[in-house]
Amino acid sequence: MFEDDETMNVLRDALELSPENMILRTQYARLLMGRGHLDDAEQVLRDGLALSAQSETLKIALADCYRRKGNTSAALVIIEEMIKHPGCKPALFIQYARLLLAKGQPDQAARAYRRAVETDANLADAELAELLGVNEKNTLWQDPAEVDEEGRVRQFADEPGDDDLIAEMEKPDINFKDVGGMEEVKEQIRMKIIAPMQNPEIFQAYGKPIGGSLLLYGPPGCGKTHIARATAGEISAGFFAIGLHHVLDMYIGNSEQRLHALFENAREHTPCVLFFDEVDALAASRSDMRSSAGRHLINQFLSELDGIDSTNEGILILAATNAPWHLDSAFRRPGRFDRMQFVPPPDAPARASILRVQLSGKPQEDIDYFAVANKTDKFSGADLKAVVDTAIEQKLSEALKKGNPQPLRTKDLVQAAKTIKPSTASWFASARNYALYANDGGMYDDILDYLKLK
């Protein structure tokens, strides 16, 4: 392969003898990148992740490879997933800043850069700081947006005001009839969550508490939040959607107090659904954390789930995550999120239903929704919206030329679908590795079934 490059050939031969040596694999891939063999480097790294799905060095190298290939979005997906976890390496935020800058998001890039330098001043990069418009004379610590009245540095996320401390209770006007497809998911929720609420005397006779918890997991954009909201509507219960801004606070101890207040508020409004989106950001594995503050928050979360000081009777606790493998194992013990439900991309009938809703009220003519659905296998709901938006943009261009709105037709949507790649592909690439090599107790059998690997 590299007849005139002895170093490359030696590394290649060594890697063939020791394929599980991730340091050697990373070094070989970086040399390939340095010599412009980006496709070869990508394959070497992806092969490595198939063997070691949690290798940070491989993920970082793969993100760099994507960046060099001009696929900034793919690189961002990798880095964004890594920086979600407490205790991640500060240098990742430098890489994140460069990617955001390349995507034309200088403000977010500047914040990522400041986060990195705040944690490790040795990461300061004068050239990058100049590109971001960051004054290196302690702007990081003196930026009014980042420092409070007493000079204490705020955390990376935007700080919520007093009005954000308690999530508002909704009364969803949707139920399972408004959720296209997902019949298996709905049936599992009915049996695990709804039936105890609707038949309390039967469950109480067996000493089973009314309430429970369920973890929804799967690729992004596939309706986890929608099904959670519909669950509340199905039993006419209140719905609390909890985001990170409702919990995280910049001062030690405040995050735990906020989390407790959220549970107490839910306990005062039973029956209700308490929904935590992106729960892996609040419940990441404690073994990966360097900060004790993160571990304290997880301990508080576990305490609230157990109802040690209060009862969770009448509360349905739902949580959603794209990365269940990053959750602390304690969250999956009995009485907590021991029940997991895979939420796959919508099937063909569900895709047809989603398209029908998204095209409602728009100029159209004899659209065959099932024909479009059959051309969008593994598309998420978000992907289908992108298909509709792309088709509409094309019709708008025609309308401007002809002076009147042109109706959308089946061929317009099919043509738009050809330009969109399902965003779920990258998720399944990672999930496949966990399902094959880290499937303790059959936790991810649903993924194997979906991919027909069992």
Short mmCIF file of C-alpha atoms in Angstrom, two decimals:
data_model
loop_
_atom_site.label_atom_id
_atom_site.label_comp_id
_atom_site.label_asym_id
_atom_site.label_seq_id
_atom_site.Cartn_x
_atom_site.Cartn_y
_atom_site.Cartn_z
CA MET A 1 0.00 0.00 0.00
CA PHE A 2 2.76 2.43 0.93
CA GLU A 3 5.77 1.06 -0.92
CA ASP A 4 7.91 4.13 -0.25
CA ASP A 5 6.82 4.75 3.33
CA GLU A 6 8.53 2.35 5.70
CA THR A 7 6.98 3.94 8.82
CA MET A 8 3.44 3.45 7.53
CA ASN A 9 4.10 -0.14 6.53
CA VAL A 10 5.62 -0.98 9.91
CA LEU A 11 2.62 0.51 11.73
CA ARG A 12 0.18 -1.25 9.44
CA ASP A 13 1.88 -4.61 10.04
CA ALA A 14 1.99 -4.01 13.79
CA LEU A 15 -1.72 -3.16 13.82
CA GLU A 16 -2.56 -6.36 11.98
CA LEU A 17 -0.80 -8.26 14.76
CA SER A 18 -2.40 -6.18 17.55
CA PRO A 19 -5.79 -4.93 16.28
CA GLU A 20 -6.98 -4.12 19.81
CA ASN A 21 -4.07 -1.75 20.51
CA MET A 22 -6.04 1.50 20.31
CA ILE A 23 -3.02 3.74 20.84
CA LEU A 24 -1.29 2.12 17.89
CA ARG A 25 -4.49 2.30 15.83
CA THR A 26 -4.93 6.00 16.59
CA GLN A 27 -1.32 6.77 15.70
CA TYR A 28 -1.64 4.88 12.41
CA ALA A 29 -4.87 6.70 11.56
CA ARG A 30 -3.33 10.09 12.30
CA LEU A 31 -0.37 9.32 10.04
CA LEU A 32 -2.84 8.35 7.32
CA MET A 33 -4.62 11.66 7.80
CA GLY A 34 -1.33 13.53 7.67
CA ARG A 35 -0.60 11.95 4.32
CA GLY A 36 -4.04 12.73 2.95
CA HIS A 37 -5.48 9.20 3.07
CA LEU A 38 -8.64 10.33 4.87
CA ASP A 39 -10.94 7.52 3.74
CA ASP A 40 -8.42 4.90 4.88
CA ALA A 41 -8.02 6.69 8.22
CA GLU A 42 -11.79 6.78 8.73
CA GLN A 43 -12.06 3.05 8.10
CA VAL A 44 -9.21 2.28 10.52
CA LEU A 45 -10.92 4.32 13.24
CA ARG A 46 -14.38 2.91 12.63
CA ASP A 47 -12.95 -0.62 12.78
CA GLY A 48 -11.39 0.30 16.10
CA LEU A 49 -14.69 1.60 17.50
CA ALA A 50 -16.30 -1.68 16.54
CA LEU A 51 -13.82 -3.30 18.95
CA SER A 52 -13.82 -0.58 21.59
CA ALA A 53 -16.95 1.55 21.35
CA GLN A 54 -16.04 3.75 24.33
CA SER A 55 -12.52 4.71 23.26
CA GLU A 56 -12.21 8.47 23.61
CA THR A 57 -8.98 8.63 21.62
CA LEU A 58 -10.61 6.90 18.66
CA LYS A 59 -13.68 9.14 18.81
CA ILE A 60 -11.57 12.30 18.96
CA ALA A 61 -9.44 11.11 16.05
CA LEU A 62 -12.55 10.21 14.03
CA ALA A 63 -14.01 13.66 14.65
CA ASP A 64 -10.75 15.20 13.44
CA CYS A 65 -10.87 12.96 10.36
CA TYR A 66 -14.41 14.10 9.57
CA ARG A 67 -13.34 17.73 10.02
CA ARG A 68 -10.51 17.27 7.54
CA LYS A 69 -12.92 15.69 5.06
CA GLY A 70 -15.18 18.72 5.37
CA ASN A 71 -17.93 16.79 7.15
CA THR A 72 -18.20 19.22 10.05
CA SER A 73 -21.67 18.05 11.04
CA ALA A 74 -20.51 14.47 11.61
CA ALA A 75 -17.55 15.73 13.66
CA LEU A 76 -19.90 17.86 15.77
CA VAL A 77 -22.14 14.89 16.52
CA ILE A 78 -19.19 13.01 18.01
CA ILE A 79 -17.80 15.90 20.04
CA GLU A 80 -21.22 17.08 21.26
CA GLU A 81 -21.92 13.62 22.62
CA MET A 82 -18.59 13.55 24.43
CA ILE A 83 -18.87 16.98 26.06
CA LYS A 84 -22.28 16.13 27.50
CA HIS A 85 -20.62 13.94 30.08
CA PRO A 86 -19.43 15.57 33.30
CA GLY A 87 -15.68 15.49 33.73
CA CYS A 88 -14.92 15.41 30.00
CA LYS A 89 -11.48 16.59 28.92
CA PRO A 90 -11.28 20.41 28.63
CA ALA A 91 -9.38 20.07 25.34
CA LEU A 92 -12.59 18.76 23.79
CA PHE A 93 -14.10 22.22 24.11
CA ILE A 94 -11.24 23.64 22.03
CA GLN A 95 -12.05 21.13 19.30
CA TYR A 96 -15.75 21.95 19.75
CA ALA A 97 -15.00 25.66 19.36
CA ARG A 98 -13.14 25.10 16.10
CA LEU A 99 -16.01 23.04 14.70
CA LEU A 100 -18.62 25.59 15.73
CA LEU A 101 -16.58 28.33 14.13
CA ALA A 102 -16.39 26.31 10.92
CA LYS A 103 -20.19 25.96 11.04
CA GLY A 104 -20.59 29.74 11.28
CA GLN A 105 -21.53 29.86 14.97
CA PRO A 106 -18.90 32.22 16.44
CA ASP A 107 -20.81 33.10 19.63
CA GLN A 108 -21.23 29.48 20.67
CA ALA A 109 -17.63 28.81 19.64
CA ALA A 110 -16.40 31.65 21.87
CA ARG A 111 -18.29 30.24 24.83
CA ALA A 112 -16.84 26.77 24.25
CA TYR A 113 -13.35 28.26 24.04
CA ARG A 114 -13.83 30.18 27.29
CA ARG A 115 -15.08 27.03 28.99
CA ALA A 116 -11.92 25.20 27.99
CA VAL A 117 -9.53 27.93 29.09
CA GLU A 118 -11.41 28.45 32.36
CA THR A 119 -10.76 24.82 33.21
CA ASP A 120 -7.19 24.67 31.91
CA ALA A 121 -5.38 27.95 31.18
CA ASN A 122 -2.69 26.04 29.29
CA LEU A 123 -5.21 25.45 26.50
CA ALA A 124 -5.25 29.15 25.58
CA ASP A 125 -4.69 29.60 21.84
CA ALA A 126 -3.92 33.15 20.76
CA GLU A 127 -4.76 32.52 17.12
CA LEU A 128 -8.10 30.89 17.88
CA ALA A 129 -8.92 33.55 20.47
CA GLU A 130 -8.34 36.26 17.86
CA LEU A 131 -10.62 34.50 15.37
CA LEU A 132 -13.31 34.28 18.04
CA GLY A 133 -12.88 37.87 19.15
CA VAL A 134 -11.94 36.83 22.67
CA ASN A 135 -9.65 39.21 24.56
CA GLU A 136 -6.99 37.07 26.19
CA LYS A 137 -6.48 39.61 28.98
CA ASN A 138 -8.76 37.71 31.31
CA THR A 139 -11.89 38.32 29.28
CA LEU A 140 -12.86 34.81 30.28
CA TRP A 141 -13.13 35.79 33.92
CA GLN A 142 -14.27 39.41 33.43
CA ASP A 143 -16.95 38.91 30.78
CA PRO A 144 -20.12 40.41 32.38
CA ALA A 145 -22.18 37.63 30.83
CA GLU A 146 -20.02 35.03 32.60
CA VAL A 147 -19.52 36.60 36.05
CA ASP A 148 -22.04 37.51 38.74
CA GLU A 149 -22.09 40.61 40.96
CA GLU A 150 -19.63 39.11 43.42
CA GLY A 151 -17.13 38.06 40.76
CA ARG A 152 -17.99 34.37 40.79
CA VAL A 153 -17.77 32.62 37.44
CA ARG A 154 -21.07 31.32 36.07
CA GLN A 155 -21.33 27.85 34.60
CA PHE A 156 -21.22 27.11 30.87
CA ALA A 157 -24.97 26.76 30.40
CA ASP A 158 -27.24 29.81 30.43
CA GLU A 159 -28.39 30.55 33.94
CA PRO A 160 -32.12 30.37 34.60
CA GLY A 161 -33.92 33.08 36.47
CA ASP A 162 -36.30 32.57 39.39
CA ASP A 163 -39.20 31.93 37.01
CA ASP A 164 -37.40 28.89 35.62
CA LEU A 165 -36.87 27.06 38.90
CA ILE A 166 -40.12 25.12 38.80
CA ALA A 167 -41.39 23.67 35.55
CA GLU A 168 -44.91 24.62 34.63
CA MET A 169 -47.50 21.87 34.59
CA GLU A 170 -49.15 21.22 31.25
CA LYS A 171 -52.42 19.48 30.50
CA PRO A 172 -51.64 17.83 27.14
CA ASP A 173 -54.52 17.77 24.67
CA ILE A 174 -53.08 14.77 22.84
CA ASN A 175 -53.21 11.05 23.58
CA PHE A 176 -52.07 7.82 21.95
CA LYS A 177 -54.51 8.32 19.06
CA ASP A 178 -52.40 11.32 18.04
CA VAL A 179 -49.21 9.27 17.92
CA GLY A 180 -48.69 7.67 14.52
CA GLY A 181 -47.47 4.08 14.68
CA MET A 182 -45.29 3.10 17.65
CA GLU A 183 -47.87 0.46 18.63
CA GLU A 184 -45.40 -1.71 20.52
CA VAL A 185 -44.09 1.28 22.48
CA LYS A 186 -47.64 2.38 23.35
CA GLU A 187 -48.59 -1.13 24.45
CA GLN A 188 -45.55 -1.37 26.72
CA ILE A 189 -46.39 1.98 28.31
CA ARG A 190 -50.01 0.90 28.78
CA MET A 191 -48.99 -2.25 30.60
CA LYS A 192 -46.08 -0.86 32.60
CA ILE A 193 -47.35 2.60 33.44
CA ILE A 194 -50.97 3.35 32.54
CA ALA A 195 -52.72 0.16 33.72
CA PRO A 196 -51.67 0.66 37.38
CA MET A 197 -53.07 4.21 37.26
CA GLN A 198 -56.38 3.10 35.76
CA ASN A 199 -56.80 0.00 37.96
CA PRO A 200 -55.37 1.05 41.33
CA GLU A 201 -57.41 -1.41 43.43
CA ILE A 202 -56.04 -4.43 41.56
CA PHE A 203 -52.43 -3.33 41.90
CA GLN A 204 -52.87 -2.25 45.53
CA ALA A 205 -54.24 -5.70 46.32
CA TYR A 206 -50.84 -7.06 45.35
CA GLY A 207 -48.99 -4.33 47.20
CA LYS A 208 -47.86 -2.62 44.01
CA PRO A 209 -47.53 1.19 44.27
CA ILE A 210 -49.38 3.36 41.78
CA GLY A 211 -46.79 5.05 39.62
CA GLY A 212 -43.51 3.87 38.28
CA SER A 213 -40.68 4.81 35.99
CA LEU A 214 -39.68 4.03 32.44
CA LEU A 215 -36.62 4.96 30.39
CA LEU A 216 -37.24 5.66 26.71
CA TYR A 217 -34.18 5.34 24.52
CA GLY A 218 -33.41 5.43 20.82
CA PRO A 219 -32.12 7.67 18.05
CA PRO A 220 -32.88 11.41 18.23
CA GLY A 221 -35.94 12.85 16.55
CA CYS A 222 -38.06 9.69 16.82
CA GLY A 223 -40.81 10.94 19.12
CA LYS A 224 -39.69 10.15 22.68
CA THR A 225 -40.92 13.49 24.00
CA HIS A 226 -44.13 13.25 21.96
CA ILE A 227 -44.99 9.81 23.35
CA ALA A 228 -44.26 11.02 26.90
CA ARG A 229 -46.64 13.96 26.47
CA ALA A 230 -49.27 11.67 24.94
CA THR A 231 -48.94 9.35 27.95
CA ALA A 232 -50.02 12.19 30.23
CA GLY A 233 -52.93 12.97 27.91
CA GLU A 234 -53.97 9.31 27.86
CA ILE A 235 -54.72 9.38 31.61
CA SER A 236 -55.68 13.08 31.83
CA ALA A 237 -52.71 13.76 34.08
CA GLY A 238 -50.50 16.80 34.46
CA PHE A 239 -47.23 16.86 32.55
CA PHE A 240 -43.96 18.36 33.76
CA ALA A 241 -41.22 18.60 31.11
CA ILE A 242 -37.89 18.94 32.92
CA GLY A 243 -34.92 20.41 31.08
CA LEU A 244 -31.35 20.92 32.23
CA HIS A 245 -32.05 24.60 32.93
CA HIS A 246 -34.60 23.57 35.56
CA VAL A 247 -31.97 21.63 37.50
CA LEU A 248 -28.42 22.89 36.98
CA ASP A 249 -27.18 25.81 39.04
CA MET A 250 -23.78 27.44 39.21
CA TYR A 251 -23.39 27.15 42.99
CA ILE A 252 -22.61 23.93 44.86
CA GLY A 253 -25.68 22.36 46.40
CA ASN A 254 -28.24 24.41 44.50
CA SER A 255 -28.74 21.82 41.77
CA GLU A 256 -29.69 19.19 44.34
CA GLN A 257 -32.15 21.62 45.96
CA ARG A 258 -33.73 22.38 42.61
CA LEU A 259 -34.12 18.70 41.78
CA HIS A 260 -35.77 18.07 45.14
CA ALA A 261 -38.13 21.02 44.58
CA LEU A 262 -39.15 19.61 41.18
CA PHE A 263 -40.06 16.25 42.71
CA GLU A 264 -41.89 17.92 45.60
CA ASN A 265 -43.90 20.00 43.14
CA ALA A 266 -44.84 16.85 41.23
CA ARG A 267 -45.88 15.11 44.48
CA GLU A 268 -48.29 17.97 45.15
CA HIS A 269 -49.94 17.58 41.73
CA THR A 270 -50.61 13.86 41.39
CA PRO A 271 -51.49 12.14 39.19
CA CYS A 272 -48.85 13.51 36.86
CA VAL A 273 -46.06 12.62 34.49
CA LEU A 274 -42.58 13.87 35.36
CA PHE A 275 -40.52 13.78 32.19
CA PHE A 276 -36.73 14.18 32.07
CA ASP A 277 -35.37 14.76 28.56
CA GLU A 278 -31.70 14.00 27.84
CA VAL A 279 -31.50 12.37 31.26
CA ASP A 280 -27.96 11.11 30.55
CA ALA A 281 -26.75 14.69 31.15
CA LEU A 282 -28.07 14.47 34.74
CA ALA A 283 -27.41 10.79 35.37
CA ALA A 284 -24.05 10.05 33.74
CA SER A 285 -21.83 7.35 35.15
CA ARG A 286 -20.19 8.56 38.37
CA SER A 287 -17.04 6.62 37.57
CA ASP A 288 -16.44 9.01 34.65
CA MET A 289 -16.73 12.13 36.78
CA ARG A 290 -13.92 14.20 38.19
CA SER A 291 -16.20 16.67 39.95
CA SER A 292 -17.80 15.72 43.27
CA ALA A 293 -20.67 18.13 42.51
CA GLY A 294 -21.85 15.89 39.68
CA ARG A 295 -21.76 12.83 41.92
CA HIS A 296 -23.79 14.63 44.61
CA LEU A 297 -26.46 15.52 42.04
CA ILE A 298 -26.72 11.88 40.93
CA ASN A 299 -27.03 10.72 44.53
CA GLN A 300 -29.85 13.21 45.04
CA PHE A 301 -31.56 12.00 41.87
CA LEU A 302 -31.37 8.38 43.07
CA SER A 303 -32.76 9.39 46.45
CA GLU A 304 -35.73 11.14 44.82
CA LEU A 305 -36.46 8.12 42.62
CA ASP A 306 -36.42 5.86 45.69
CA GLY A 307 -38.79 8.20 47.53
CA ILE A 308 -36.73 7.88 50.70
CA ASP A 309 -38.15 10.97 52.42
CA SER A 310 -41.41 11.18 50.44
CA THR A 311 -43.63 8.89 48.42
CA ASN A 312 -43.80 8.96 44.63
CA GLU A 313 -47.27 7.42 44.65
CA GLY A 314 -49.22 8.70 41.63
CA ILE A 315 -46.18 9.98 39.76
CA LEU A 316 -45.17 8.46 36.42
CA ILE A 317 -41.50 9.18 35.96
CA LEU A 318 -40.45 9.02 32.33
CA ALA A 319 -37.01 9.81 30.99
CA ALA A 320 -35.54 9.92 27.50
CA THR A 321 -31.99 9.48 26.32
CA ASN A 322 -30.11 8.90 23.11
CA ALA A 323 -27.27 7.20 24.99
CA PRO A 324 -28.52 4.78 27.68
CA TRP A 325 -25.04 3.22 27.88
CA HIS A 326 -23.77 6.42 29.53
CA LEU A 327 -26.23 6.25 32.43
CA ASP A 328 -24.94 5.34 35.85
CA SER A 329 -25.73 1.67 36.45
CA ALA A 330 -27.46 2.55 39.73
CA PHE A 331 -30.31 4.13 37.76
CA ARG A 332 -31.21 0.76 36.26
CA ARG A 333 -31.72 -1.04 39.56
CA PRO A 334 -35.20 -2.24 40.58
CA GLY A 335 -37.54 0.58 41.55
CA ARG A 336 -35.68 3.11 39.43
CA PHE A 337 -35.33 3.05 35.62
CA ASP A 338 -35.14 -0.73 35.58
CA ARG A 339 -37.66 -0.77 32.73
CA MET A 340 -36.31 0.42 29.39
CA GLN A 341 -38.24 0.86 26.18
CA PHE A 342 -36.60 1.15 22.78
CA VAL A 343 -38.19 3.85 20.59
CA PRO A 344 -37.14 3.04 17.02
CA PRO A 345 -37.52 5.22 13.93
CA PRO A 346 -41.17 5.32 12.80
CA ASP A 347 -42.34 2.42 10.64
CA ALA A 348 -43.94 2.96 7.23
CA PRO A 349 -47.53 3.60 8.50
CA ALA A 350 -46.17 5.99 11.10
CA ARG A 351 -44.08 7.82 8.50
CA ALA A 352 -47.18 8.20 6.30
CA SER A 353 -49.08 9.59 9.29
CA ILE A 354 -46.29 12.01 10.15
CA LEU A 355 -46.09 13.26 6.56
CA ARG A 356 -49.85 13.75 6.47
CA VAL A 357 -49.70 15.93 9.59
CA GLN A 358 -46.70 17.93 8.37
CA LEU A 359 -48.33 18.64 4.99
CA SER A 360 -51.70 19.58 6.45
CA GLY A 361 -52.85 22.98 5.18
CA LYS A 362 -50.18 23.18 2.48
CA PRO A 363 -50.91 23.25 -1.27
CA GLN A 364 -50.92 19.64 -2.43
CA GLU A 365 -52.36 17.38 -5.08
CA ASP A 366 -53.02 13.63 -4.86
CA ILE A 367 -50.10 12.81 -2.59
CA ASP A 368 -49.49 9.10 -2.06
CA TYR A 369 -48.22 9.21 1.51
CA PHE A 370 -47.41 5.50 1.62
CA ALA A 371 -45.33 5.76 -1.56
CA VAL A 372 -43.23 8.48 0.11
CA ALA A 373 -43.10 6.50 3.35
CA ASN A 374 -41.68 3.50 1.50
CA LYS A 375 -38.85 5.71 0.17
CA THR A 376 -37.87 6.96 3.64
CA ASP A 377 -36.86 3.84 5.54
CA LYS A 378 -35.20 4.56 8.91
CA PHE A 379 -36.04 8.29 8.64
CA SER A 380 -36.84 9.94 11.96
CA GLY A 381 -39.69 12.42 12.39
CA ALA A 382 -37.11 15.21 12.17
CA ASP A 383 -35.77 13.74 8.93
CA LEU A 384 -39.28 13.67 7.46
CA LYS A 385 -39.71 17.32 8.34
CA ALA A 386 -36.49 18.03 6.46
CA VAL A 387 -37.95 16.19 3.44
CA VAL A 388 -41.08 18.32 3.56
CA ASP A 389 -39.08 21.54 4.02
CA THR A 390 -36.81 20.68 1.08
CA ALA A 391 -39.78 19.95 -1.18
CA ILE A 392 -41.49 23.17 -0.12
CA GLU A 393 -38.37 25.23 -0.85
CA GLN A 394 -38.31 23.80 -4.36
CA LYS A 395 -41.99 24.58 -4.90
CA LEU A 396 -41.51 28.11 -3.56
CA SER A 397 -38.81 28.65 -6.16
CA GLU A 398 -41.22 27.50 -8.86
CA ALA A 399 -44.03 29.64 -7.44
CA LEU A 400 -41.89 32.77 -7.55
CA LYS A 401 -41.07 32.12 -11.19
CA LYS A 402 -44.66 31.34 -12.23
CA GLY A 403 -46.35 33.88 -9.97
CA ASN A 404 -48.71 31.44 -8.23
CA PRO A 405 -48.40 28.64 -5.66
CA GLN A 406 -47.59 25.23 -7.12
CA PRO A 407 -49.11 22.21 -5.32
CA LEU A 408 -46.86 19.61 -3.81
CA ARG A 409 -47.00 16.21 -5.48
CA THR A 410 -45.73 12.78 -4.63
CA LYS A 411 -42.76 13.09 -6.98
CA ASP A 412 -41.67 16.31 -5.24
CA LEU A 413 -41.44 14.56 -1.88
CA VAL A 414 -39.76 11.48 -3.33
CA GLN A 415 -37.19 13.68 -5.05
CA ALA A 416 -36.56 15.62 -1.82
CA ALA A 417 -36.15 12.36 0.10
CA LYS A 418 -33.30 11.37 -2.22
CA THR A 419 -31.31 14.39 -1.01
CA ILE A 420 -31.74 13.57 2.70
CA LYS A 421 -29.81 10.85 4.51
CA PRO A 422 -31.44 9.38 7.62
CA SER A 423 -29.88 10.96 10.70
CA THR A 424 -30.48 7.71 12.61
CA ALA A 425 -27.64 5.97 10.74
CA SER A 426 -24.87 7.39 12.94
CA TRP A 427 -26.82 6.51 16.09
CA PHE A 428 -27.26 2.91 15.01
CA ALA A 429 -23.57 2.70 14.16
CA SER A 430 -22.76 3.40 17.82
CA ALA A 431 -25.71 1.51 19.27
CA ARG A 432 -24.80 -1.61 17.29
CA ASN A 433 -21.43 -1.82 19.04
CA TYR A 434 -22.99 -1.55 22.50
CA ALA A 435 -25.70 -4.07 21.63
CA LEU A 436 -23.12 -6.58 20.37
CA TYR A 437 -20.33 -6.11 22.89
CA ALA A 438 -21.85 -4.53 26.03
CA ASN A 439 -25.27 -6.13 26.18
CA ASP A 440 -25.31 -7.13 29.84
CA GLY A 441 -28.41 -9.10 30.66
CA GLY A 442 -29.87 -8.57 27.20
CA MET A 443 -30.37 -4.87 27.88
CA TYR A 444 -30.12 -3.93 24.21
CA ASP A 445 -31.77 -6.96 22.65
CA ASP A 446 -34.38 -4.66 21.09
CA ILE A 447 -31.63 -3.01 19.06
CA LEU A 448 -30.36 -6.37 17.88
CA ASP A 449 -33.90 -7.38 16.91
CA TYR A 450 -34.42 -4.14 15.01
CA LEU A 451 -31.14 -4.58 13.14
CA LYS A 452 -31.92 -8.26 12.60
CA LEU A 453 -28.70 -9.33 14.28
CA LYS A 454 -30.29 -11.98 16.52
#
